[in-house]
Coordinates of C-alpha atoms in Angstrom, one line a residue:
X908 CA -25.0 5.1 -0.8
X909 CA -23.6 5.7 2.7
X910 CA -20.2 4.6 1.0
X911 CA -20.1 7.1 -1.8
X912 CA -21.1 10.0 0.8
X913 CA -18.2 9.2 2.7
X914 CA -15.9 9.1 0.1
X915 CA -16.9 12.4 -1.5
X916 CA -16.8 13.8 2.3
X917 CA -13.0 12.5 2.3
X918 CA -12.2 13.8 -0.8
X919 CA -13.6 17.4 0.3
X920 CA -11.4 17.5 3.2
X921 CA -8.2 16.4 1.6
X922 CA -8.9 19.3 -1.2
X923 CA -9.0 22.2 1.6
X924 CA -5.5 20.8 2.7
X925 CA -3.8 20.5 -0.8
X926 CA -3.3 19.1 -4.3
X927 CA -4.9 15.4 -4.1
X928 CA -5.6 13.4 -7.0
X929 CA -7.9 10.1 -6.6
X930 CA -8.2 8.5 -10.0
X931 CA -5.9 8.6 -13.3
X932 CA -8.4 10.9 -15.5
X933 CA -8.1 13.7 -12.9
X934 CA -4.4 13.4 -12.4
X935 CA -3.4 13.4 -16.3
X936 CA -4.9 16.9 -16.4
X937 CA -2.7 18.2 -13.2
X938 CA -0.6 21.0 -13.9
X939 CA 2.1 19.3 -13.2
X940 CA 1.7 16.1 -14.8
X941 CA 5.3 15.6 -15.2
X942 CA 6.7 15.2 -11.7
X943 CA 3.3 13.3 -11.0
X944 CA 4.2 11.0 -14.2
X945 CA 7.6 10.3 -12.6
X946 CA 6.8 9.6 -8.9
X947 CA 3.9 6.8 -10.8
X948 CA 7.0 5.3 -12.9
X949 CA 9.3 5.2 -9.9
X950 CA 6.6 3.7 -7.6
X951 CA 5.7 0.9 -10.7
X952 CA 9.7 0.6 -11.2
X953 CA 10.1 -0.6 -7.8
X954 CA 7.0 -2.9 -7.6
X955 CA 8.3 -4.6 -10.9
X956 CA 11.8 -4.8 -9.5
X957 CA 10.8 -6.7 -6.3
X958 CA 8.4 -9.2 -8.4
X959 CA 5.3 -8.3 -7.6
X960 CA 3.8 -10.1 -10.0
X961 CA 3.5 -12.0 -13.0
X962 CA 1.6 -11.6 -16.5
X963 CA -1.2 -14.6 -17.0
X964 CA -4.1 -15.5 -18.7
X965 CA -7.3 -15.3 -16.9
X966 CA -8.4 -18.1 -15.2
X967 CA -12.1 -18.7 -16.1
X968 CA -13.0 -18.6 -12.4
X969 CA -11.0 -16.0 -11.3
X970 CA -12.1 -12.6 -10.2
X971 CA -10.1 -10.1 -10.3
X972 CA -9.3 -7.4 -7.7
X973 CA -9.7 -3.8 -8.9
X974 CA -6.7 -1.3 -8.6
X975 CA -6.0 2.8 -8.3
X976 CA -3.2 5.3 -8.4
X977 CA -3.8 7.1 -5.0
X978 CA -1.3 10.7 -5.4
X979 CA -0.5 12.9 -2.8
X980 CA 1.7 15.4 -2.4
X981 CA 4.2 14.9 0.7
X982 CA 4.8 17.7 3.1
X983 CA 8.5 18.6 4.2
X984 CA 9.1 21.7 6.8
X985 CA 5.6 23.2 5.3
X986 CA 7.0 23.0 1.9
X987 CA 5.8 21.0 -1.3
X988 CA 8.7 18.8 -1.9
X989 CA 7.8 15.0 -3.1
X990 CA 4.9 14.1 -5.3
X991 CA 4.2 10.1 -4.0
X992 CA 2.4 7.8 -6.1
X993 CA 1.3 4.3 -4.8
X994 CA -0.4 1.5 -6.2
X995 CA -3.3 0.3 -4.0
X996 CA -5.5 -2.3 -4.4
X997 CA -9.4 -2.6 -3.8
X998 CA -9.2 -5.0 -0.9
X999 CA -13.0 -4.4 -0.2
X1000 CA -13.8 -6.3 -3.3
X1001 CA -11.8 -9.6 -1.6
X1002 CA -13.7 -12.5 -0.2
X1003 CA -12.8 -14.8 2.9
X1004 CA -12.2 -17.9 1.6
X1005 CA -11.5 -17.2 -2.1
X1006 CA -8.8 -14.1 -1.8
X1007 CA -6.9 -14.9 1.2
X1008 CA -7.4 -17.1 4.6
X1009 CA -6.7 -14.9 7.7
X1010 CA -6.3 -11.4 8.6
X1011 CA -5.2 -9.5 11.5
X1012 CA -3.1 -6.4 11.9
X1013 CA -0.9 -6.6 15.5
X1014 CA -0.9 -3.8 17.5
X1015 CA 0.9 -2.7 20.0
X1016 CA -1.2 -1.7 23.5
X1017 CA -1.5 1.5 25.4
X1018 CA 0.7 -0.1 28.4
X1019 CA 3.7 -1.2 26.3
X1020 CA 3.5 1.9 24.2
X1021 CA 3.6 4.3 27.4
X1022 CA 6.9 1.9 28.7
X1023 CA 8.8 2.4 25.9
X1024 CA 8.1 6.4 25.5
X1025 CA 9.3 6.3 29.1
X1026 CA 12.1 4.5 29.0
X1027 CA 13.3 6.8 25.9
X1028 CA 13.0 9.6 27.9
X1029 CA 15.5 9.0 30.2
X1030 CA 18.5 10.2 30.3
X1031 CA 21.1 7.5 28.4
X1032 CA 18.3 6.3 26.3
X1033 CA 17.0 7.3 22.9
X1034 CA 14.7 5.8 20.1
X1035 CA 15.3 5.9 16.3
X1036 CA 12.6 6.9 14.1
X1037 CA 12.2 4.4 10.9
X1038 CA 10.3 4.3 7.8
X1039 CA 10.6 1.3 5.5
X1040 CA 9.8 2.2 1.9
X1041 CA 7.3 -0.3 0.2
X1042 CA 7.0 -2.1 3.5
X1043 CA 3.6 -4.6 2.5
X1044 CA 5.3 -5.2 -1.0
X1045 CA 7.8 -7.2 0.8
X1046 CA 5.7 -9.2 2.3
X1047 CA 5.0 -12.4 0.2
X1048 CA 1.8 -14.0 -0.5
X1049 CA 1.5 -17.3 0.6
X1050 CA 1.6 -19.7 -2.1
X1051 CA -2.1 -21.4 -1.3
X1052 CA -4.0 -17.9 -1.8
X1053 CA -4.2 -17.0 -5.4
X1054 CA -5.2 -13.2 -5.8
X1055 CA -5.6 -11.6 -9.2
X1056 CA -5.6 -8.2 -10.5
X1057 CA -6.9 -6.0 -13.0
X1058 CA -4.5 -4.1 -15.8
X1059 CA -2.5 -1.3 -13.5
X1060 CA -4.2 2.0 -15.1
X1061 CA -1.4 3.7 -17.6
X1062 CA -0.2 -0.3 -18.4
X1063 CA -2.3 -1.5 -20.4
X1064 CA -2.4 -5.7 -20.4
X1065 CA -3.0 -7.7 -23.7
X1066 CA -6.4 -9.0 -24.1
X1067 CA -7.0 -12.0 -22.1
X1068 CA -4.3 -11.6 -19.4
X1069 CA -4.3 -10.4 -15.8
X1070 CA -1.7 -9.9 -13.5
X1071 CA -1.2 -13.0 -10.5
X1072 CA 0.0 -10.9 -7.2
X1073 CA 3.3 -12.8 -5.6
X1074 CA 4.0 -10.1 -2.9
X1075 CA 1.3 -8.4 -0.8
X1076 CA 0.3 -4.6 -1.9
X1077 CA -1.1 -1.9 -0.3
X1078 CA -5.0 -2.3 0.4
X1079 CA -5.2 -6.3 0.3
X1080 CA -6.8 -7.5 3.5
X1081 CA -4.0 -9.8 4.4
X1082 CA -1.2 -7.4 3.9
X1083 CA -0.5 -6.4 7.6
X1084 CA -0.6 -10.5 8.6
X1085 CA 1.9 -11.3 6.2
X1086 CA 4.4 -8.1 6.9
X1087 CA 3.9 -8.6 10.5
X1088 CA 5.3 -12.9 9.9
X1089 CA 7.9 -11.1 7.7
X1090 CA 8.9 -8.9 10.4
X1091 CA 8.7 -11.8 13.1
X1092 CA 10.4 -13.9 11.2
X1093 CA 13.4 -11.3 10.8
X1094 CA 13.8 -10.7 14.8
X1095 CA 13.5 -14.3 15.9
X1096 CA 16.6 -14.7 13.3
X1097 CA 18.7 -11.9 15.2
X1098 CA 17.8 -13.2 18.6
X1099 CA 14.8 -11.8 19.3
X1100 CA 12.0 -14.0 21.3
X1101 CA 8.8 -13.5 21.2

């Protein structure tokens, strides 16, 4: 399969520029398991803390989304520094019409991008680099669209129960629709028009 290929070709790339891990099994046998154990606890901490989602029994008509551990070891000033854990779901599994409604990720064009840089460049003018931590998880889901997921690997479910999403992960198709209303809805409430 053309997908598999790709994949392994991914993975072969990522291992010539450093530690990756892609699934659980291979990650429990890292040699350093511990920092890798604590950057997946803080990253589920945080995704529990902001109501994610909620324990349920599975509906007999559901189908739920698979989910991964994706690890990767951030790079500060060429240095190993941070192990990062995050929580993606398979969105490929989703279906339109069952999983969510619409999807569309906003993005800015070539002509406003090349205004901006300019205008940042001048003298009097600046630009402040931002990076919002667990930006899709604070996204909600809209109450209509009912997506559920699979046990997280290393948190076990009991039998019979699945977890309902409430906020919008990494990997679900309409995750940059929903952050992109959350964001809009945000600057129209400071002034901002659109």
């Amino acid at each position: 399969c053309m997908c598999s290929w790709v994949s392994r070709s991914v993975q072969a790339r990522d291992a010539l520029r450093g530690r990756f891990y892609y699934d659980w099994k291979s990650m429990l046998k890292a040699p350093d398991l511990e920092q890798w154990m604590a950057a997946v606890k803080l990253e589920y901490d945080t995704l529990v803390k902001m109501g994610c989602w909620e324990v349920v029994d599975i509906p007999p008509d559901a189908q739920l989304l698979g989910v991964r551990w994706v690890f990767k070891l951030k790079r500060i000033q060429s240095v190993y520094e941070k192990h990062k854990a995050r929580l993606v779901v398979k969105g490929y599994m989703q279906e339109k019409g069952i999983h969510y409604s619409e999807s569309y990720s906003p993005t800015i064009s070539q002509v406003s991008l090349r205004i901006v840089m300019t205008l940042t460049s001048m003298p009097g003018f600046s630009s402040w680099d931002l990076d919002a931590t667990s930006a899709f998880v604070s996204a909600k889901l809209p109450a209509d669209e009912m997506v559920y997921m699979e046990a997280i690997p290393g948190f076990p479910l009991p039998k019979g129960k699945c977890l309902r999403l409430l906020r919008t992960l990494y990997g679900l198709v309409q995750s940059p629709l929903a952050f992109y209303k959350l964001c809009r809805e945000v600057y129209i409430s400071v002034g901002f028009r659109q």
